[in-house]
Short mmCIF file of C-alpha atoms and ligand atoms in Angstrom, two decimals:
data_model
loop_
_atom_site.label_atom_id
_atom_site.label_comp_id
_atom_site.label_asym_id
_atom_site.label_seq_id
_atom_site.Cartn_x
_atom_site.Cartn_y
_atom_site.Cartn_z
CA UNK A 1220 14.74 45.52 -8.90
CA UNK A 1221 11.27 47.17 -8.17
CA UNK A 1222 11.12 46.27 -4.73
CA UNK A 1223 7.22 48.32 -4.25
CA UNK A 1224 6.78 44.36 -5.14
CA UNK A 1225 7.97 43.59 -2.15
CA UNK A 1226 6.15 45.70 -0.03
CA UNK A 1227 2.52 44.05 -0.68
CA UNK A 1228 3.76 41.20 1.75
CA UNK A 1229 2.41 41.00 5.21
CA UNK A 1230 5.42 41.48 8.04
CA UNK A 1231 5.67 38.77 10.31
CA UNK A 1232 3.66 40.45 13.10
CA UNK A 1233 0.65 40.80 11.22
CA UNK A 1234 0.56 37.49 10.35
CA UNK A 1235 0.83 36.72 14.15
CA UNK A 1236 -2.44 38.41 14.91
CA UNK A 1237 -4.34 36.23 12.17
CA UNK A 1238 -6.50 33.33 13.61
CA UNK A 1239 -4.94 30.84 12.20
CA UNK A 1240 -1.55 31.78 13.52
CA UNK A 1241 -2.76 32.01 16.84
CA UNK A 1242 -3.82 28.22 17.03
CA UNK A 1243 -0.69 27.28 15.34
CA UNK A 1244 0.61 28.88 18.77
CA UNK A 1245 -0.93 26.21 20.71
CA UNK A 1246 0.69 23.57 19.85
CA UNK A 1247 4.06 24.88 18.27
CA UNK A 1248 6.50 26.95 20.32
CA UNK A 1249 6.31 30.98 19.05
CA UNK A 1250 10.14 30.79 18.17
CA UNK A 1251 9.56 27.86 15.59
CA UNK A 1252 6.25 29.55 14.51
CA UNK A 1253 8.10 33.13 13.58
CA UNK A 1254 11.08 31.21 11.92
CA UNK A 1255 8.46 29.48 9.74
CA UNK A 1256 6.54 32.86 8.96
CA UNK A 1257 9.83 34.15 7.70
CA UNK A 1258 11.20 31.18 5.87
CA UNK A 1259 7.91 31.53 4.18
CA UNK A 1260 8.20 35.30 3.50
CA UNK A 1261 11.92 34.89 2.44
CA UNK A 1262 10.78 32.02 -0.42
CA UNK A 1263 7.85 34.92 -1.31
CA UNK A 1264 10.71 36.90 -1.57
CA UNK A 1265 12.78 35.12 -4.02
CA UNK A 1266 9.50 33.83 -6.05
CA UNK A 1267 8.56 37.71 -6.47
CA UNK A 1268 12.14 37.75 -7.84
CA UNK A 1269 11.54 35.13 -10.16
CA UNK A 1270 8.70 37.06 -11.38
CA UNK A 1271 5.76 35.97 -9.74
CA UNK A 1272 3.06 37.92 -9.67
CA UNK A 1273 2.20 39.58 -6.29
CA UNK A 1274 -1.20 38.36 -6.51
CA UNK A 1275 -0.13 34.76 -5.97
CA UNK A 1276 1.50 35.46 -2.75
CA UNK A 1277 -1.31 36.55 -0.51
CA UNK A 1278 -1.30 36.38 3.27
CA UNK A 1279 -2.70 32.76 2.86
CA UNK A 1280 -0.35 31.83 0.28
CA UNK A 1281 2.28 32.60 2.77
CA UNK A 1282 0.61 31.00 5.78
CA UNK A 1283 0.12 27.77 3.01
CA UNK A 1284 3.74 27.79 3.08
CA UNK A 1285 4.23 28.92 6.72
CA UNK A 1286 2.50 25.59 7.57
CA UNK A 1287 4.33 23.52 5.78
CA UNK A 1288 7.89 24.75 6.82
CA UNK A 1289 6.29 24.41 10.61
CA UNK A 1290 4.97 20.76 9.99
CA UNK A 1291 8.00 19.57 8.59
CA UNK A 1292 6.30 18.30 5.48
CA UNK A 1293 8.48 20.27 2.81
CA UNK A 1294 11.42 19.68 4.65
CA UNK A 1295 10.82 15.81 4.72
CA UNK A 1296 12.39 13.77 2.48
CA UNK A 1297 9.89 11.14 2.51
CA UNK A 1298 6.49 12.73 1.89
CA UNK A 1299 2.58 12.40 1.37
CA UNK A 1300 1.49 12.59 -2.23
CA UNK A 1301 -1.81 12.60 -3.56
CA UNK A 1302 -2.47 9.51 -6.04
CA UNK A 1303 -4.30 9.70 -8.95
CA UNK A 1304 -2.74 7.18 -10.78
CA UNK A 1305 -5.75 5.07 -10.21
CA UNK A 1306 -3.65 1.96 -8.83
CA UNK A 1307 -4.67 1.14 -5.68
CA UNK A 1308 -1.92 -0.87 -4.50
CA UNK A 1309 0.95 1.17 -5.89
CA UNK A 1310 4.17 -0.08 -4.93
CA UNK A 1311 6.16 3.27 -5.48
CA UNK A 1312 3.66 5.07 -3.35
CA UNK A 1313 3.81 3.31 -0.18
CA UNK A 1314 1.09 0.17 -1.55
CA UNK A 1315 -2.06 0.44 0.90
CA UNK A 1316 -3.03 3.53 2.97
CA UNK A 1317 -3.79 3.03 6.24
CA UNK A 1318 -7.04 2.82 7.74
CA UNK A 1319 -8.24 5.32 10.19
CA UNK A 1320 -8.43 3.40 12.95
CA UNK A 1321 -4.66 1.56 12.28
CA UNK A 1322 -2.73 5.21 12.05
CA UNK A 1323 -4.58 5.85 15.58
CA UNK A 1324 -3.20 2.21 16.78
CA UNK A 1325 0.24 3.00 15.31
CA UNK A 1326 0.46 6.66 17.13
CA UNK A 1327 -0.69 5.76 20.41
CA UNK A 1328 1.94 3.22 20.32
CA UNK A 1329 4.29 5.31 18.91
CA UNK A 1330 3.88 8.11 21.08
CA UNK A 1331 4.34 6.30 24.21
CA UNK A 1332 5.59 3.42 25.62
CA UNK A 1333 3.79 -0.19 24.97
CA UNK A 1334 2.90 -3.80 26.07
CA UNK A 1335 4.48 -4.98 23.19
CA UNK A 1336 6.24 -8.12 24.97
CA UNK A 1337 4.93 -7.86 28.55
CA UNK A 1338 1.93 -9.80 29.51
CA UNK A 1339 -0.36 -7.24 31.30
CA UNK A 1340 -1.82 -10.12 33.59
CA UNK A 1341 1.29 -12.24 34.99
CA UNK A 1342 3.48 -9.42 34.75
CA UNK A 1343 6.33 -11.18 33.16
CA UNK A 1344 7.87 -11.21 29.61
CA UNK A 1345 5.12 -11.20 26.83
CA UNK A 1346 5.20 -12.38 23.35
CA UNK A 1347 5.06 -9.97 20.87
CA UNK A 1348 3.67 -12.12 18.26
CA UNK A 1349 0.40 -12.57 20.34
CA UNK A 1350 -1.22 -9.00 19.68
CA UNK A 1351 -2.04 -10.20 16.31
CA UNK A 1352 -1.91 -14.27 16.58
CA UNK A 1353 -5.59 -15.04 17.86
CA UNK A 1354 -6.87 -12.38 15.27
CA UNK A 1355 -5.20 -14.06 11.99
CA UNK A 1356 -6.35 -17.51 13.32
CA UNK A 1357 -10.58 -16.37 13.96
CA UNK A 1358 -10.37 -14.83 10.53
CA UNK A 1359 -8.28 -17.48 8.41
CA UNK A 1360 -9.25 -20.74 10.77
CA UNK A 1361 -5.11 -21.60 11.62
CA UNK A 1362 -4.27 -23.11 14.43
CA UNK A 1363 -1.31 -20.50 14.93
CA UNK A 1364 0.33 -17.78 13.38
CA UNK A 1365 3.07 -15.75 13.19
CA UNK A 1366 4.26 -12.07 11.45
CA UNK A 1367 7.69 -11.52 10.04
CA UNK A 1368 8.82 -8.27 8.06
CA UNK A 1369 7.35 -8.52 4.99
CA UNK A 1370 6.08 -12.10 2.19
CA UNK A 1371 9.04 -12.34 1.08
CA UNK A 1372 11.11 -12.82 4.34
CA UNK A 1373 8.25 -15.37 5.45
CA UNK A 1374 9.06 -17.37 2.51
CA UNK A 1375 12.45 -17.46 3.28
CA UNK A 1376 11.83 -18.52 6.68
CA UNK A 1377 9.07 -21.20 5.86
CA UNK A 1378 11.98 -22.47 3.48
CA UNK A 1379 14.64 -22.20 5.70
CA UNK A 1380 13.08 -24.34 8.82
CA UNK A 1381 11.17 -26.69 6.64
CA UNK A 1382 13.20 -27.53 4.05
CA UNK A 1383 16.77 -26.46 4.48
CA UNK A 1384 19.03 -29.03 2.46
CA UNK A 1385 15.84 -30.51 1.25
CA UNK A 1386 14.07 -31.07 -2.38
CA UNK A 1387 11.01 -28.79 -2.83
CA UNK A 1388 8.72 -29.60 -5.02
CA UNK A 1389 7.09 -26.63 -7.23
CA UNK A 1390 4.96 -26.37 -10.17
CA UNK A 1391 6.76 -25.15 -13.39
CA UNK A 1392 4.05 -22.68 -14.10
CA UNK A 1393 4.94 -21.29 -10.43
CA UNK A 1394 7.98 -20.22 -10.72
CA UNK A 1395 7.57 -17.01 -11.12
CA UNK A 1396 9.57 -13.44 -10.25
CA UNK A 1397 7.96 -10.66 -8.20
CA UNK A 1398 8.50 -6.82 -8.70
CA UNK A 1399 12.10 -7.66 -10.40
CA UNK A 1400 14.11 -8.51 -6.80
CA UNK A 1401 12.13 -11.52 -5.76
CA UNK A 1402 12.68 -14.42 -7.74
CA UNK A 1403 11.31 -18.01 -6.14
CA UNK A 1404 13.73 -19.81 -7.95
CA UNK A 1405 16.87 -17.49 -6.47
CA UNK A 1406 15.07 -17.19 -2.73
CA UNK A 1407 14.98 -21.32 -2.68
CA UNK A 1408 18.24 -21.53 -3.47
CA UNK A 1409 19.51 -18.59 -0.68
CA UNK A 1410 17.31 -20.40 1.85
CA UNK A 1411 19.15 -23.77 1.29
CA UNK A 1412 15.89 -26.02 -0.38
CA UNK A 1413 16.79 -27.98 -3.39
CA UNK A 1414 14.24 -26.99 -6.36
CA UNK A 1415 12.54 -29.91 -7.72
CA UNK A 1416 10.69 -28.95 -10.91
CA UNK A 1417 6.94 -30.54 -11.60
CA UNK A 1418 4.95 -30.55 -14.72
CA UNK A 1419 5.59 -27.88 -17.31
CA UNK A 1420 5.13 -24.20 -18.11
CA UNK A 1421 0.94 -24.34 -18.64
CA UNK A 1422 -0.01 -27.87 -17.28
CA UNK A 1423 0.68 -29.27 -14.22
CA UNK A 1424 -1.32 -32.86 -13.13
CA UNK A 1425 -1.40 -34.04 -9.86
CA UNK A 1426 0.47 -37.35 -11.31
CA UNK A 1427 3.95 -35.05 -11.83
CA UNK A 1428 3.32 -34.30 -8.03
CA UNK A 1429 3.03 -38.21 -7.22
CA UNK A 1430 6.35 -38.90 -8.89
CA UNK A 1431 8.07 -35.91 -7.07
CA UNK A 1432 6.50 -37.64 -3.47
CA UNK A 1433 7.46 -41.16 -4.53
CA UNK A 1434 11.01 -39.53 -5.62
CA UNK A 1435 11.23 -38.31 -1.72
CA UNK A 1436 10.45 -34.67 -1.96
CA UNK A 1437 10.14 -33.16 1.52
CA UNK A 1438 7.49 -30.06 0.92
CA UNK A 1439 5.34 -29.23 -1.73
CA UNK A 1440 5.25 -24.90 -2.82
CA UNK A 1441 2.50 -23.95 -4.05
CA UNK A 1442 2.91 -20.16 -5.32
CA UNK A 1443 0.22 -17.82 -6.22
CA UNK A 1444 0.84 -16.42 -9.86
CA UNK A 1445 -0.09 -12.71 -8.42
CA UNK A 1446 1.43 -10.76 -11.20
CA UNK A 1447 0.58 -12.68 -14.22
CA UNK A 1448 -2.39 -14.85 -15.59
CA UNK A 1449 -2.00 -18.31 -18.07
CA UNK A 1450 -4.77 -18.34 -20.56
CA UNK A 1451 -5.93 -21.11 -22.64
CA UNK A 1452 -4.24 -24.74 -22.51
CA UNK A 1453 -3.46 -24.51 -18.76
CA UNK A 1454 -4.34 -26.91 -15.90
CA UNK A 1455 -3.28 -27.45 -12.00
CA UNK A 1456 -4.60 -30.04 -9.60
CA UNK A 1457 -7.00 -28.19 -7.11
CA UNK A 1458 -5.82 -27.40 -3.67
CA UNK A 1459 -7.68 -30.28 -1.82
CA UNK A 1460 -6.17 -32.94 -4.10
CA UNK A 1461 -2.99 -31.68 -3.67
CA UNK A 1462 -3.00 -31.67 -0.28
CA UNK A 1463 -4.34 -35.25 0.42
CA UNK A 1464 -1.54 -36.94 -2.00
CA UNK A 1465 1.55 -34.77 -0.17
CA UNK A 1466 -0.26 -36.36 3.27
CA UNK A 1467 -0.36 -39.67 2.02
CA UNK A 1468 3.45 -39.24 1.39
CA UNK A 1469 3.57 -37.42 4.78
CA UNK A 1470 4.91 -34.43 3.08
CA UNK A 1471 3.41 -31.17 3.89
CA UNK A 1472 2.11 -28.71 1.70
CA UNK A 1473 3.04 -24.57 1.59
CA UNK A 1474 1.06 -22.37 0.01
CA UNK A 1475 2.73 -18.84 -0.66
CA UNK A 1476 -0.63 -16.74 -1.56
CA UNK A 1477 0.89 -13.47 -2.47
CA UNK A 1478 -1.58 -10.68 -1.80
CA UNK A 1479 -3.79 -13.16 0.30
CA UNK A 1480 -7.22 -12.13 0.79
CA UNK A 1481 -9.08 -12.36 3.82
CA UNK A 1482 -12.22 -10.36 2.29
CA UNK A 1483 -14.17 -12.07 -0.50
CA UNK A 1484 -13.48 -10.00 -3.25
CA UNK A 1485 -15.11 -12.22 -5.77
CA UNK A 1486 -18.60 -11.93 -3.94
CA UNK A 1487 -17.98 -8.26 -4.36
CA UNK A 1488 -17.78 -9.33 -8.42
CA UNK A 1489 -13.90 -8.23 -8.48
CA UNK A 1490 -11.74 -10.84 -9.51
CA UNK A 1491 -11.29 -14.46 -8.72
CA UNK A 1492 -8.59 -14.34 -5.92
CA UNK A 1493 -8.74 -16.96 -3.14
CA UNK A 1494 -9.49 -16.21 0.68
CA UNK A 1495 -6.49 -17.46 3.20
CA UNK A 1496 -9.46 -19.38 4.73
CA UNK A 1497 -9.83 -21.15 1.44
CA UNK A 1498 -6.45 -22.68 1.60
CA UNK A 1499 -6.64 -23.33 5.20
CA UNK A 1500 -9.51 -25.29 4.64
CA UNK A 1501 -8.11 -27.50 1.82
CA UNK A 1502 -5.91 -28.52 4.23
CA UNK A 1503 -2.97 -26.57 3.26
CA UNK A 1504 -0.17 -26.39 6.47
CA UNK A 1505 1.92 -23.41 6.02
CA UNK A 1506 0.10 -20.18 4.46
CA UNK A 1507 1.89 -17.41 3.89
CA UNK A 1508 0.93 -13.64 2.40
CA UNK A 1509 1.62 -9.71 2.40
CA UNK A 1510 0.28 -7.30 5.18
CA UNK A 1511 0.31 -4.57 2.76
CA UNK A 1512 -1.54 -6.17 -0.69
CA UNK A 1513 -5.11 -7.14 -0.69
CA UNK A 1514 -5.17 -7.10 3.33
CA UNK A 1515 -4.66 -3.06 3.43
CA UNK A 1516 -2.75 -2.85 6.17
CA UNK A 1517 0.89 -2.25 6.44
CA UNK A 1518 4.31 -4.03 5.25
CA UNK A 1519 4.28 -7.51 6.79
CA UNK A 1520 4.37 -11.49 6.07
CA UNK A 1521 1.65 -13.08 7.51
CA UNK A 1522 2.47 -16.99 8.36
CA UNK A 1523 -0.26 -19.13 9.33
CA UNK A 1524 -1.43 -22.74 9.37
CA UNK A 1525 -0.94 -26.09 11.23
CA UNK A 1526 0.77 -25.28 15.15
CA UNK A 1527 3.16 -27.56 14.78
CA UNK A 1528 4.92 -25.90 11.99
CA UNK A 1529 4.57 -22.59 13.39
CA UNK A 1530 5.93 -23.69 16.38
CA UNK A 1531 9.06 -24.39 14.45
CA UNK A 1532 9.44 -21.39 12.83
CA UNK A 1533 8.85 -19.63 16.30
CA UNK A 1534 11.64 -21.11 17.36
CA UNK A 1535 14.00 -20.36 13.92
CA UNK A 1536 16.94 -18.20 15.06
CA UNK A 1537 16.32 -15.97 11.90
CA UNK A 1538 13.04 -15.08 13.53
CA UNK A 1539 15.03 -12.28 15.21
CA UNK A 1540 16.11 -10.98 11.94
CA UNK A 1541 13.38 -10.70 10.21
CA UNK A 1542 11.02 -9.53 13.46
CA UNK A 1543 8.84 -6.62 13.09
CA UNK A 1544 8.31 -3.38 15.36
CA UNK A 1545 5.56 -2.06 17.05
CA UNK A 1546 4.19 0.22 14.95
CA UNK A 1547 3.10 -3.04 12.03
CA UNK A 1548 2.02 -4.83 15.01
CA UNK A 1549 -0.69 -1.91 15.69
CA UNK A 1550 -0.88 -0.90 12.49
CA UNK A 1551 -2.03 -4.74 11.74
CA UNK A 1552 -3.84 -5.84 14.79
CA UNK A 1553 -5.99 -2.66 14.16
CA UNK A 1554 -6.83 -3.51 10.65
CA UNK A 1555 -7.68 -7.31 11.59
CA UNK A 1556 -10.00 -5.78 13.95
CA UNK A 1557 -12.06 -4.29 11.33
CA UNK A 1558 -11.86 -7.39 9.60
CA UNK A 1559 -14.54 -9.26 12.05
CA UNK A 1560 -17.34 -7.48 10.29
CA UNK A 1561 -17.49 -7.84 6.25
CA UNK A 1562 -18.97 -4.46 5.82
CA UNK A 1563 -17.26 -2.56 8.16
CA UNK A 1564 -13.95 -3.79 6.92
CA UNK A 1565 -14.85 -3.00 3.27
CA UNK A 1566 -16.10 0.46 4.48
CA UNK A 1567 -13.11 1.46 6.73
CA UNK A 1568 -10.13 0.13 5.24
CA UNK A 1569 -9.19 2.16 2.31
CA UNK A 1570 -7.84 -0.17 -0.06
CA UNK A 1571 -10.86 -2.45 -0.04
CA UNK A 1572 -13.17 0.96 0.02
CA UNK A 1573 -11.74 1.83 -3.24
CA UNK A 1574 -11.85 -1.21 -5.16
CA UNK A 1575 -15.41 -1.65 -4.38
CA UNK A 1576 -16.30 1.53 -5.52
CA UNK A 1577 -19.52 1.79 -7.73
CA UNK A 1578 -19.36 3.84 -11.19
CA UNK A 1579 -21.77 6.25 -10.39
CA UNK A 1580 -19.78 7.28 -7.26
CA UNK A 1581 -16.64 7.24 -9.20
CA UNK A 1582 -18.36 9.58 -11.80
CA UNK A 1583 -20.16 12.12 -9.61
CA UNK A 1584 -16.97 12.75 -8.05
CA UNK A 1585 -14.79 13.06 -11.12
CA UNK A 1586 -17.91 15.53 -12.42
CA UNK A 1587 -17.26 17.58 -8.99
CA UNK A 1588 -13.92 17.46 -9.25
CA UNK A 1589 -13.90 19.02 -12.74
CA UNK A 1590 -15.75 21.44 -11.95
CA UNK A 1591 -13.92 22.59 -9.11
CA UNK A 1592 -11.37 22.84 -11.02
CA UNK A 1593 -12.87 25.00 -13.76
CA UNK A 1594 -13.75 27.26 -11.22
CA UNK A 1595 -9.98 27.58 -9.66
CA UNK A 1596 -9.04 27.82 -13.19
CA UNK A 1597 -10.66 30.65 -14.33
CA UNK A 1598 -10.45 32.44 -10.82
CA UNK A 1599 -6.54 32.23 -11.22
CA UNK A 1600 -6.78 33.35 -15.35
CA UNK A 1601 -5.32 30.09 -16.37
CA UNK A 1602 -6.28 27.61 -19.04
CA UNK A 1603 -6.77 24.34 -19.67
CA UNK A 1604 -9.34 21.64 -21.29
CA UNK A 1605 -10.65 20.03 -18.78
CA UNK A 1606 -13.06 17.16 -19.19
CA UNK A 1607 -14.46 13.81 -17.48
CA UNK A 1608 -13.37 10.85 -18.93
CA UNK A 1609 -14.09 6.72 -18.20
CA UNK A 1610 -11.07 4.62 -17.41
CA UNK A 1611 -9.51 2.28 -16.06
CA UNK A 1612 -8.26 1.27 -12.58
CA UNK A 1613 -6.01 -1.66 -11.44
CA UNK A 1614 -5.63 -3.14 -8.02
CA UNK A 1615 -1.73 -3.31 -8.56
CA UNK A 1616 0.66 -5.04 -6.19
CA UNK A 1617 0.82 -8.05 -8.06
CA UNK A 1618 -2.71 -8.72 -7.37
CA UNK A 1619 -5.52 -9.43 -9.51
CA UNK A 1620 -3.23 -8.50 -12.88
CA UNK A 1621 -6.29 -9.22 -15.50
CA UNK A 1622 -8.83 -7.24 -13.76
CA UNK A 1623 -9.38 -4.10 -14.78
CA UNK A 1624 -11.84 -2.07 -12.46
CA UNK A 1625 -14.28 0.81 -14.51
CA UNK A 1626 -13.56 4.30 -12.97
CA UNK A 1627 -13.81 7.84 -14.00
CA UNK A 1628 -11.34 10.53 -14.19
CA UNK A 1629 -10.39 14.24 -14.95
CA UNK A 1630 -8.67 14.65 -18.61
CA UNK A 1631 -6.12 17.63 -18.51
CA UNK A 1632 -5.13 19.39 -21.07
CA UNK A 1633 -2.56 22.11 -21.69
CA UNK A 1634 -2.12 24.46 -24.73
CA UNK A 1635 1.75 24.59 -25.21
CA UNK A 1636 2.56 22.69 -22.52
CA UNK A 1637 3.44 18.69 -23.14
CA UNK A 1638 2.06 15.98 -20.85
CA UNK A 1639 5.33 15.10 -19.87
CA UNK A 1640 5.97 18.82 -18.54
CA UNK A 1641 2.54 18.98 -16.86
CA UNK A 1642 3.52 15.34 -14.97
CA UNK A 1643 7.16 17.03 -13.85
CA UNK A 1644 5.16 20.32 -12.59
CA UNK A 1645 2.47 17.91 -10.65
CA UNK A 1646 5.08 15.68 -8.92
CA UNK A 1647 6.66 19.53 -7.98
CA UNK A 1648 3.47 20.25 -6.09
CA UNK A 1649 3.05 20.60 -2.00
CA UNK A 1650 2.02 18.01 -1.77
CA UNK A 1651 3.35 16.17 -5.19
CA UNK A 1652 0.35 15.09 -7.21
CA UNK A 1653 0.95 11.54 -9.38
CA UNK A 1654 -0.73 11.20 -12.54
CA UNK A 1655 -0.64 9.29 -15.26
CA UNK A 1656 -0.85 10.28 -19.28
CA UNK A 1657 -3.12 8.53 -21.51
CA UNK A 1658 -3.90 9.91 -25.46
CA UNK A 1659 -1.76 12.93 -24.94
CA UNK A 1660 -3.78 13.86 -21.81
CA UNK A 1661 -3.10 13.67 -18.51
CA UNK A 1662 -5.43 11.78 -16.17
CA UNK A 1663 -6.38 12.24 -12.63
CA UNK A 1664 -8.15 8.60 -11.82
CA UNK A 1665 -10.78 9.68 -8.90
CA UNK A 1666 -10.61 6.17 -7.45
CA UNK A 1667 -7.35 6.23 -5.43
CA UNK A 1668 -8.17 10.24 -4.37
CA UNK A 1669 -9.23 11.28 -0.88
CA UNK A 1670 -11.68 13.37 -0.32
CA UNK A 1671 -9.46 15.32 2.12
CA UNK A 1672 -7.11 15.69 -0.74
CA UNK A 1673 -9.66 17.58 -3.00
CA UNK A 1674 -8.72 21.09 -2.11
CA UNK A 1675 -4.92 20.10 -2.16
CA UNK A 1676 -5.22 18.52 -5.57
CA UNK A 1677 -6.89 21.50 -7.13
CA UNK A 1678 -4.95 24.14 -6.15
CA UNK A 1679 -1.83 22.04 -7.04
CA UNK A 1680 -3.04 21.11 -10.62
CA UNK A 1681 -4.08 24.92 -11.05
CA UNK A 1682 -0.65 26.29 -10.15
CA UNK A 1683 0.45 23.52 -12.98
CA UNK A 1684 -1.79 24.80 -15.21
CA UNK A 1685 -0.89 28.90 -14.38
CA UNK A 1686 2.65 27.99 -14.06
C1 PLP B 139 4.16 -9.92 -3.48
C2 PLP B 139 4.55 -11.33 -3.36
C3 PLP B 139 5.65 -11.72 -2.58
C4 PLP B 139 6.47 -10.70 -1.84
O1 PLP B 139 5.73 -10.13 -0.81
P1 PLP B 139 6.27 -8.84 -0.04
O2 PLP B 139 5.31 -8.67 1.10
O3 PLP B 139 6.24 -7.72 -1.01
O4 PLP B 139 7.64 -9.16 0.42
C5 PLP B 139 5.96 -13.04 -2.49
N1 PLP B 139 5.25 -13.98 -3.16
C6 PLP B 139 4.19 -13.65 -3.93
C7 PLP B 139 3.45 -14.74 -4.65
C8 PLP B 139 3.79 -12.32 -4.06
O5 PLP B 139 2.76 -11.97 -4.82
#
């Protein structure tokens, strides 16, 4: 073994002097920041023995590493990866980002202690429920609300108070499975409610409803189709209609939205998905949808609609299982803040930021980002075609499942090297890249990519590429 390789790499001393080292000093004890220094030098070490070249472990190669061993972040198990799969809500990769101003929520809560069930004014016992209940009614128009852990768990709930033991009635064009575990069928039946099937597959009228109520049925589900879309021959009785037969019968109605939008997205010419307000207004009494679809904020099942119904489900036992922590509650009641101004909510919280996205945005920055990366290319010797490329996006998540949004994207290409090898090398990355392959090229969709993640993402794809 030549080990003059090894001699090229700074000792851990020197790299204590450096600037950057120093502020790592600050706020990391000198004991951790030495033992990352090394563990850094020993994996030079062992890549040198593998055969890389010298070159590629510089002093800031090895503080690269250095930081990450000190952070934690290669250590973790569960870790940040850029997307550039182009879906915004992608269930495998955590569904929506957090906004800026709901991670600061979530950490000061986190950090420290809370209010999270003490009233701040009486003193006494608090409910938790209440940091986010007067928010969700202003921007939907409930009377009350109420946050369990995630949709799913809030349908079982709304089933489980309202009709336990009791025929349901549901569309047969709603009955519908979710991401492969949630089937509505399966979760009526675990929550007790008898399924009473209405109309057929593509048509549903508002008379098959009328013999369900005259047959007794004791609430009416209403399910968003979120993951699919019926063309053609297909027709359901509008909301309002609905609503005022199952009240003539007495019956109320329950209206599980899925993704549940509280920002018009069809104003913004993207899709044709309903607002919660919508459905309140029709009349609808129970309203349930997902914290961390359309809404951008983090897993949670939003309940809302008449009080009186709430009320019951406040007082379900199973509440307690399915309760969330503090860190949704901030995370959510930070996000429905931003939600009291239209534009600063489609500005600030990322998910909605992305999706309305215009082309020539999407294009300037996947012409910047090729070129950055033409540049790191060459710098390191490597090569690769690289060009700019129109695509196409998708909200994911089971939301809006026919609308494809126009984007732009980097087209990478390796001599030698299959797409499927290039993917396996990206997802190897620090941090792992995701990317997608489309016509024997890999694709790196601009649309879900931080700016923050720029340098990140082309150093990783260039070590692909050199590797
Ligand atoms: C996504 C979805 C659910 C499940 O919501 P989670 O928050 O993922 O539990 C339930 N119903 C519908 C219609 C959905 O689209």
């Amino acid at each position: 073994m030549d080990t003059t390789r090894f001699r090229q790499l700074p000792a851990v001393h020197k790299l204590l002097e450096s600037d950057v080292v120093t502020l790592w000093c600050k706020s990391h004890a000198r004991t951790d920041v030495v033992r990352a220094l090394q563990e850094a030098l020993r994996q030079a070490r062992a890549a040198l023995r593998e055969g890389d070249e010298p070159e590629s472990w510089d002093s800031s190669a090895i503080l690269r590493v250095a930081h990450e061993v000190l952070t934690g972040q290669s250590l973790l198990h569960l870790r940040a990866v850029v997307n550039a799969t182009g879906i915004v809500l992608h269930t495998n990769l955590g569904r929506a980002p957090l906004a800026l101003e709901a991670v600061a929520a979530v950490q000061a809560s986190a950090f420290g202690y809370s209010n999270l069930e003490l009233d701040l004014e009486t003193g006494r016992r608090g409910e938790r429920y209440d940091h986010v209940e007067r928010a969700i009614c202003a921007l939907t128009g409930a009377e009350a609300a109420l946050v369990v852990n995630n949709n799913a768990a809030a349908v079982f709930l709304i089933l489980r108070e309202l009709a336990n033991g009791l025929p349901v009635a549901i569309s047969r064009g709603e009955l519908i499975e979710i991401g492969g575990s949630f089937r509505v069928s399966e979760i009526m039946r675990e929550s007790g409610a008898q399924l009473v099937e209405v109309g057929t597959t593509n048509k549903t009228h508002e008379r098959d409803y009328e013999q369900a109520l005259q047959a007794g049925v004791s609430l009416i589900l209403r399910v968003h189709a979120s993951n699919f879309k019926m063309l053609g021959f297909t027709s359901k009785p509008p909301l309002e209609a609905l609503v005022a037969r199952a009240h003539a019968h007495d019956v109320p109605v329950y209206e599980d939205l899925g993704s549940g939008s509280l920002f018009n997205l069809k104003k913004a010419g993207i899709g044709d998905e309903p607002t919660v307000r919508e459905s309140v207004e029709a009349g609808v009494d129970i309203v349930s949808f997902s914290g961390d679809k359309l809404l951008g904020a983090t897993q949670a099942g939003i309940i809302c609609g008449k009080k009186r119904y709430v009320d019951r489900l406040k007082k379900n036992q199973l509440l307690r299982a399915l309760r969330v922590d503090k860190l949704t509650l901030a995370a959510l009641e930070a996000t429905l803040w931003l939600y009291r101004d239209e534009e600063i909510a489609r500005t600030r919280i990322p998910t909605l930021q992305m999706m309305t996205r215009t082309v020539e945005d999407l294009q300037s920055d996947a012409e910047s980002l090729a070129s950055a990366l033409r540049a790191s290319l060459a710098a390191q010797g490597a090569h690769a075609d690289v060009r700019v490329t129109r695509v196409e996006s998708q909200v994911g998540g089971g939301a809006l499942p026919s609308e494809d949004l126009p984007s732009y994207g980097v087209a990478l290409r390796v001599a030698g090297v299959p797409e499927q090898m290039l993917l396996e090398r990206l997802r190897a990355q620090s941090p792992p890249i995701i990317a997608r392959i489309m016509k024997e090229e890999v694709i790196f969709d601009v649309r879900t990519i931080f700016a923050w993640q720029r340098d990140d993402l082309v150093r990783g794809i260039t070590n692909t590429c050199a590797g």
